[in-house]
Coordinates of C-alpha atoms (C1' of nucleotides) in Angstrom, one line a residue:
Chain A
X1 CA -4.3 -3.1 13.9
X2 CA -7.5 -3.8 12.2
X3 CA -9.2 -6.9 13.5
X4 CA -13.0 -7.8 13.5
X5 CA -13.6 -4.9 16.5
X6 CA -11.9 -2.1 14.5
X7 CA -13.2 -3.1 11.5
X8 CA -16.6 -3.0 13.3
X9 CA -15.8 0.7 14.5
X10 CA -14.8 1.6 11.0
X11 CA -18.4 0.2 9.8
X12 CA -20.4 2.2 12.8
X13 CA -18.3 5.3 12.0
X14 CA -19.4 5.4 8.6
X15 CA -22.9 4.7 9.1
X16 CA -23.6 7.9 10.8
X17 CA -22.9 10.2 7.3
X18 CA -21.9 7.6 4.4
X19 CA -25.6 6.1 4.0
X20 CA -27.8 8.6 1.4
X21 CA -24.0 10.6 -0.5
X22 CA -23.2 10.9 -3.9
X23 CA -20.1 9.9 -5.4
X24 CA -19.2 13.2 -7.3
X25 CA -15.1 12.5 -7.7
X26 CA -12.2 10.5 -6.7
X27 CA -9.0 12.0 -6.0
X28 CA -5.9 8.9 -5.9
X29 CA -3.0 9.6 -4.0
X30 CA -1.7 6.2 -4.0
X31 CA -2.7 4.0 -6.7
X32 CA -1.0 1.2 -4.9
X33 CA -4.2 0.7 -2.7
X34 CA -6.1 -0.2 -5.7
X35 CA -6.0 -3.8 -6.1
X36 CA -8.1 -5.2 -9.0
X37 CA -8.7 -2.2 -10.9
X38 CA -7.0 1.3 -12.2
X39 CA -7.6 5.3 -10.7
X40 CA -9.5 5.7 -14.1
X41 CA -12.2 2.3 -13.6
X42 CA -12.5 3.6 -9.8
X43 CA -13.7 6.7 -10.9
X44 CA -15.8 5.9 -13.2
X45 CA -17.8 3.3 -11.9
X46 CA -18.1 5.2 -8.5
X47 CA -19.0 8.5 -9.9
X48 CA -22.6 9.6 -9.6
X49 CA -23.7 6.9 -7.2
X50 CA -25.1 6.9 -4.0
X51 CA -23.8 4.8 -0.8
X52 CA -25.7 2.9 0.9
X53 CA -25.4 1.5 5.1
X54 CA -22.0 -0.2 5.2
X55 CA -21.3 -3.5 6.0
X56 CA -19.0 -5.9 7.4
X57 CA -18.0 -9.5 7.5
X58 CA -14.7 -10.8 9.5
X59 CA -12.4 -8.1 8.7
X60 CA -14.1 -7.2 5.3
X61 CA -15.8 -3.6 4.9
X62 CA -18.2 -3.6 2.6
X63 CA -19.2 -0.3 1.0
X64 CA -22.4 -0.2 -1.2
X65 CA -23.5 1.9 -3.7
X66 CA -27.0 1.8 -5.7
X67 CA -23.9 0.8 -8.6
X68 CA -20.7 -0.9 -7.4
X69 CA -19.5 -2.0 -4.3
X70 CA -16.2 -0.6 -2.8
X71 CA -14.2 -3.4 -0.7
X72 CA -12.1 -2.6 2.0
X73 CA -9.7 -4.8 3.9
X74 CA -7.5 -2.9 6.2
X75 CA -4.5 -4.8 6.8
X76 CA -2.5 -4.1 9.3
X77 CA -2.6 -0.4 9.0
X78 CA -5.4 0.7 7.0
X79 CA -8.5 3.0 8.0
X80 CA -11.2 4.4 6.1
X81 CA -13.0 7.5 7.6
X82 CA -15.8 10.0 6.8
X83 CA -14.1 13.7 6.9
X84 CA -15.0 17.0 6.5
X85 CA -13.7 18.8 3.0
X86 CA -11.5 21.1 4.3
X87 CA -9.7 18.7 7.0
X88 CA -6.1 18.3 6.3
X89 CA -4.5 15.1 4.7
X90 CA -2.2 13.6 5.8
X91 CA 0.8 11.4 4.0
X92 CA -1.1 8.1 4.4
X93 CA -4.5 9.5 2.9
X94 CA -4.2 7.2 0.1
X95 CA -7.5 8.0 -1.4
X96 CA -10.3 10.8 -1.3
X97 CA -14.3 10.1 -2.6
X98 CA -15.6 13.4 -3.0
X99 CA -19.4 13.3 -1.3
X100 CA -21.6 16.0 -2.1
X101 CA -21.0 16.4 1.5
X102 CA -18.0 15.8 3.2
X103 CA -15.4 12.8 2.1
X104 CA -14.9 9.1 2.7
X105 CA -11.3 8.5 2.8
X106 CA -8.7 5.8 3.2
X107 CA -5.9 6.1 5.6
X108 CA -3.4 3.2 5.2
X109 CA 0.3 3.6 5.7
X110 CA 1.8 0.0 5.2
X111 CA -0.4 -0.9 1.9
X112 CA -0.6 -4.6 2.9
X113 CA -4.1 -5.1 1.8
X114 CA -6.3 -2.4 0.4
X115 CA -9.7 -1.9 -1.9
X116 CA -11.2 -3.8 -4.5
X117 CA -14.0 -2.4 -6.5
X118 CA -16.8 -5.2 -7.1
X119 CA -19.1 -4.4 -10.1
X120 CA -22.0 -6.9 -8.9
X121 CA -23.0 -9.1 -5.5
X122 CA -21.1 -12.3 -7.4
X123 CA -18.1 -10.2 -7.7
X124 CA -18.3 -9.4 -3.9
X125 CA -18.5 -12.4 -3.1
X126 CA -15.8 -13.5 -5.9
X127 CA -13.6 -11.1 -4.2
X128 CA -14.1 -11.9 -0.3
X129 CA -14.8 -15.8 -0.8
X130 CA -13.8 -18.4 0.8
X131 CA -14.5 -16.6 4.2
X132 CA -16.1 -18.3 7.1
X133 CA -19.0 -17.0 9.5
X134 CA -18.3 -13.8 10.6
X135 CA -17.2 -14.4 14.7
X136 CA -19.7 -12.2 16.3
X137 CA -22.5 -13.4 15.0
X138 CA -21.2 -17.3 15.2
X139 CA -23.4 -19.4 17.4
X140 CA -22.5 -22.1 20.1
X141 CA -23.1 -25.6 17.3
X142 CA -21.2 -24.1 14.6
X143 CA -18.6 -22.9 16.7
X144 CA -18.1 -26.7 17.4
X145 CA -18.9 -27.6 14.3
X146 CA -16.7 -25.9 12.7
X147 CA -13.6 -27.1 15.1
X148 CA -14.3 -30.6 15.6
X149 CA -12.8 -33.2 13.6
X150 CA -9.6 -31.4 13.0
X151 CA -6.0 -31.9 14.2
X152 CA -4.6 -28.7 14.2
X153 CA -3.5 -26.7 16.7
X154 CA -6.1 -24.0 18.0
X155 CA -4.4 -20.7 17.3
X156 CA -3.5 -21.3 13.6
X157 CA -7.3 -22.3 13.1
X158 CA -8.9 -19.7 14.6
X159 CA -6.8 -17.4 12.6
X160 CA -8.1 -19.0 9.2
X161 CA -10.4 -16.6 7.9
X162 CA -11.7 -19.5 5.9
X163 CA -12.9 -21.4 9.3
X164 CA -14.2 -18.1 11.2
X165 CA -13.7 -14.5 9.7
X166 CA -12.9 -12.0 12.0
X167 CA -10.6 -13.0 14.7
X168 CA -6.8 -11.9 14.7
X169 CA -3.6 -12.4 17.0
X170 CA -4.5 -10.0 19.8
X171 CA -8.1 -10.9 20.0
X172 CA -7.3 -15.1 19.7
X173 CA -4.5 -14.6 22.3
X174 CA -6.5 -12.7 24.8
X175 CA -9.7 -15.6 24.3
X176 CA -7.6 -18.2 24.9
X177 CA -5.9 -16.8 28.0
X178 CA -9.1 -15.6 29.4
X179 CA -10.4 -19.4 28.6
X180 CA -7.1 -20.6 30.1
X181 CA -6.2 -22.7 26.5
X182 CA -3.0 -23.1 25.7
X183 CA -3.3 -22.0 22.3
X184 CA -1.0 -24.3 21.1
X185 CA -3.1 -27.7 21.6
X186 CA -4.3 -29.7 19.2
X187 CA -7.9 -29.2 18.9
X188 CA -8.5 -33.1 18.9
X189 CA -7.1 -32.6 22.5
X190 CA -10.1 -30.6 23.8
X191 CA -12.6 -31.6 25.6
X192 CA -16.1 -30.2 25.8
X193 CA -16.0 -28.1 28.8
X194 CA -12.9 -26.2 27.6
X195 CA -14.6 -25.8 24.1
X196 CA -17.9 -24.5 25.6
X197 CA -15.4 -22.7 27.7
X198 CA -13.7 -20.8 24.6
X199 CA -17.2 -20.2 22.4
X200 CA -18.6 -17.8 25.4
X201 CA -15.2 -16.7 26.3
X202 CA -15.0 -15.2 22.5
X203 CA -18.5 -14.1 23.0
X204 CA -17.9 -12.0 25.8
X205 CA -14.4 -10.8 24.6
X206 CA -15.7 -9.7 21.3
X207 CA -18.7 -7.9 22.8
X208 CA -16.5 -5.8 25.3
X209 CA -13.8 -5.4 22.3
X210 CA -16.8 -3.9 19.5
X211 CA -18.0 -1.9 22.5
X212 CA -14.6 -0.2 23.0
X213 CA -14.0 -0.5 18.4
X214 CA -10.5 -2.0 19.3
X215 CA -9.2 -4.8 21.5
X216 CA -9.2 -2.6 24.4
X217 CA -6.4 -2.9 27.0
X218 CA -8.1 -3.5 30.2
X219 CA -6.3 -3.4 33.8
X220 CA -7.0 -7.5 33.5
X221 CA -6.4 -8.2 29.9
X222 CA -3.6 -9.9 28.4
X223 CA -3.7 -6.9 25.4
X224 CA -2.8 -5.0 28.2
X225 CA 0.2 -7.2 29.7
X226 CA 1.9 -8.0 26.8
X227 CA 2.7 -4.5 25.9
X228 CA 4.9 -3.9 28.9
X229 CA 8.6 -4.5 29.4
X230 CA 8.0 -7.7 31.6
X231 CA 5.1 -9.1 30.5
X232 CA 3.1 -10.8 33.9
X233 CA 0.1 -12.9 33.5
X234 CA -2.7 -10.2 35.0
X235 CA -4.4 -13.3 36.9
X236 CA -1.4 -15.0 38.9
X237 CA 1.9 -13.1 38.3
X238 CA 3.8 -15.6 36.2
X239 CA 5.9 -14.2 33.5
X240 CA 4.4 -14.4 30.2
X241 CA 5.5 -17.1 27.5
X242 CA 6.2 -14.7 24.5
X243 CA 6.7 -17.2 21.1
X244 CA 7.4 -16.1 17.7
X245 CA 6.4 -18.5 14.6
X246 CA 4.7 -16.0 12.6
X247 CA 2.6 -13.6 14.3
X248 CA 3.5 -13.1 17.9
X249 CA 1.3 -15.0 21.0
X250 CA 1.7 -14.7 24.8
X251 CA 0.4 -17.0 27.1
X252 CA 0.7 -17.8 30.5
X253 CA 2.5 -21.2 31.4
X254 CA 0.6 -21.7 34.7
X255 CA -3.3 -20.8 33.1
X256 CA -2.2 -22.5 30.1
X257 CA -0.8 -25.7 30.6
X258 CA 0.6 -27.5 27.6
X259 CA -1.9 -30.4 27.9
Chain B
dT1 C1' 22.0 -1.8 11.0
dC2 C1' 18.6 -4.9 12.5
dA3 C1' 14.6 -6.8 14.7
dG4 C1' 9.9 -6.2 15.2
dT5 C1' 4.8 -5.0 13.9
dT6 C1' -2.6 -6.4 15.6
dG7 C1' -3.1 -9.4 8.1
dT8 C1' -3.1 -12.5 4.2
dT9 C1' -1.3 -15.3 0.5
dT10 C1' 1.9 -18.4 -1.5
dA11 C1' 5.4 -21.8 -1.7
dT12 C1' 7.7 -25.4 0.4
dA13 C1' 8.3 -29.1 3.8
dT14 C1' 6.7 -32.7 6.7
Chain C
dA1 C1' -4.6 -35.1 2.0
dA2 C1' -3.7 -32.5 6.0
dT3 C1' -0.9 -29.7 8.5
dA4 C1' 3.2 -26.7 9.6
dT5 C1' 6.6 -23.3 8.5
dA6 C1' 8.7 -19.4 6.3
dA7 C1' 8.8 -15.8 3.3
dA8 C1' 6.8 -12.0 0.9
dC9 C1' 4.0 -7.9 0.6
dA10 C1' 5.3 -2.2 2.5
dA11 C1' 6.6 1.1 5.6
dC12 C1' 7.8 2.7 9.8
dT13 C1' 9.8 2.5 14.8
dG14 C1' 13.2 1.9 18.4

DNA sequence: TCAGTTGTTTATAT
DNA sequence: AATATAAACAACTG
C-alpha cells in the first residue's frame, strides 16, 4: 500500500534503533528484491558499516551507511522493519541485515519494486532521479508552478513522480474529493481558487495521513467509503463514481462536477 | 477461472 | 512534442 505516508512511517520506525548499527551479515531469501546488484555485492559492500538516520523522498527510503546507501522503494507491498533476532520470519521476509543488535528486514510479498544498493550520493541520485519535490514539504508557488501551463488532466499529473514525489491513488483521490476536483479536469481548466483550494487541501490531508503512517480511513474520508459494498460520497449521500483506466479512482458526481 | 489490487516503467496510439 | 492508454512486472484474494 506504500504511499508517501507509509513510507514516512517506515522512515520514523527505523529511526528509533537503525541510526548508530553495524552491518555484520546479510542473509537473502529472495534475491528477486535485489535490483541492480547480486546477494554477493550486497553483502559485501554492506558489511561492517554503520547506518545512519534514514531518509525519505516521495516514496523513496533512503538507508545510509558511513559506506553505501541501501534504496528502498516499496511497491505496492513492500515493508522494511527493525526486528528483534529471534522474531519469527515469515514467507515474505525477503531479506535479513544482521545488526549487532537486532535486524533490519524487508517484508515484500508482490516483488513489484524492491532495493537498490547505491555506492556513492551520484549513484543515489542516479538511481532515484528524475523525481520531483517530495509533497510534504512542497510549498504553495511551486505547487502552482509546477501545474500550470500544462494540459493534462489532474490525476495522471499528480501521480507523476517526476512532477511531485510522493502522492499515490488513494491519497490523490481522497485530495481531490475533499477539494471537491473532479480529478479528471484538465488542469488548464482550473482556476485559482480551486488550485489554492487543492495545495492546502493536500497539506492538511497529508499531515493527518503521516500522523496516522497510512492513509487513514476516517468516518468522513473517501479511503473510508470506497471500501464498502456501496460506495456513498461521506459529504451528501450520492453513490460514488468508481472508474477503472489504470489504477482505480472514486469520486463523487455531485462534489465533483465534470467542469 | 477470472477480475481485482494503494506503484512504476515501457511501448504504442492519438 | 505532448498526452493518453494498455500492458507488464509478481503474487495473492475472493
Amino acid at each position: 500500500m506504500p504511499e508517501l505516508p507509509d513510507v514516512e512511517g517506515f522512515r520514523r520506525e527505523l529511526a528509533r534503533r537503525l541510526p548508530g548499527k553495524r552491518a555484520h551479515g546479510v542473509d537473502i531469501r529472495d534475491a528477486g528484491v535485489l535490483r541492480n546488484c547480486s546477494a554477493r555485492q550486497l553483502e559485501r559492500a554492506v558489511r561492517g558499516h554503520r547506518f545512519s538516520t534514514p531518509q525519505r523522498h516521495g516514496k523513496w527510503l533512503l538507508l545510509p551507511t558511513d559506506g553505501p546507501t541501501l534504496l528502498v522503494h516499496s511497491g505496492m507491498t513492500g515493508r522494511p522493519y527493525y526486528t528483534r533476532v529471534d522474531a519469527a520470519t515469515a514467507r515474505d521476509d525477503r531479506l535479513i541485515i544482521r545488526l549487532d543488535r537486532g535486524e533490519l528486514r524487508y517484508a515484500d510479498q508482490r516483488k513489484l519494486r524492491g532495493i537498490w544498493l547505491a555506492r556513492d550520493a551520484a549513484a543515489v541520485k542516479q538511481t532515484i532521479c528524475p523525481l520531483g519535490p517530495d509533497a510534504l514539504t512542497l510549498d504553495r508557488d511551486t505547487f502552482f508552478e509546477l501545474l500550470r501551463d500544462t494540459r493534462r488532466r489532474l490525476k495522471p499529473t499528480l501521480l507523476d513522480q517526476r512532477v511531485i514525489a510522493g502522492l499515490g491513488n488513494l491519497l490523490i483521490d481522497e485530495i481531490c474529493w475533499q477539494a471537491r476536483v473532479n480529478p479528471h479536469r484538465s488542469l488548464t481548466d482550473l482556476e485559482g481558487g480551486e488550485l489554492r483550494r487543492l495545495y492546502t487541501t493536500m497539506r492538511r490531508v497529508l499531515r493527518t495521513s503521516v500522523r496516522h503512517g497510512r492513509v487513514p480511513a476516517l468516518r468522513n474520508w473517501l479511503t473510508r467509503a470506497r471500501d464498502q459494498p456501496q460506495p456513498c460520497c461521506p459529504r451528501c449521500g450520492t453513490r460514488l463514481r468508481r472508474v477503472t483506466a489504470g489504477r482505480t479512482t472514486f469520486y463523487c458526481p455531485r462534489c465533483q462536477p465534470a467542469r
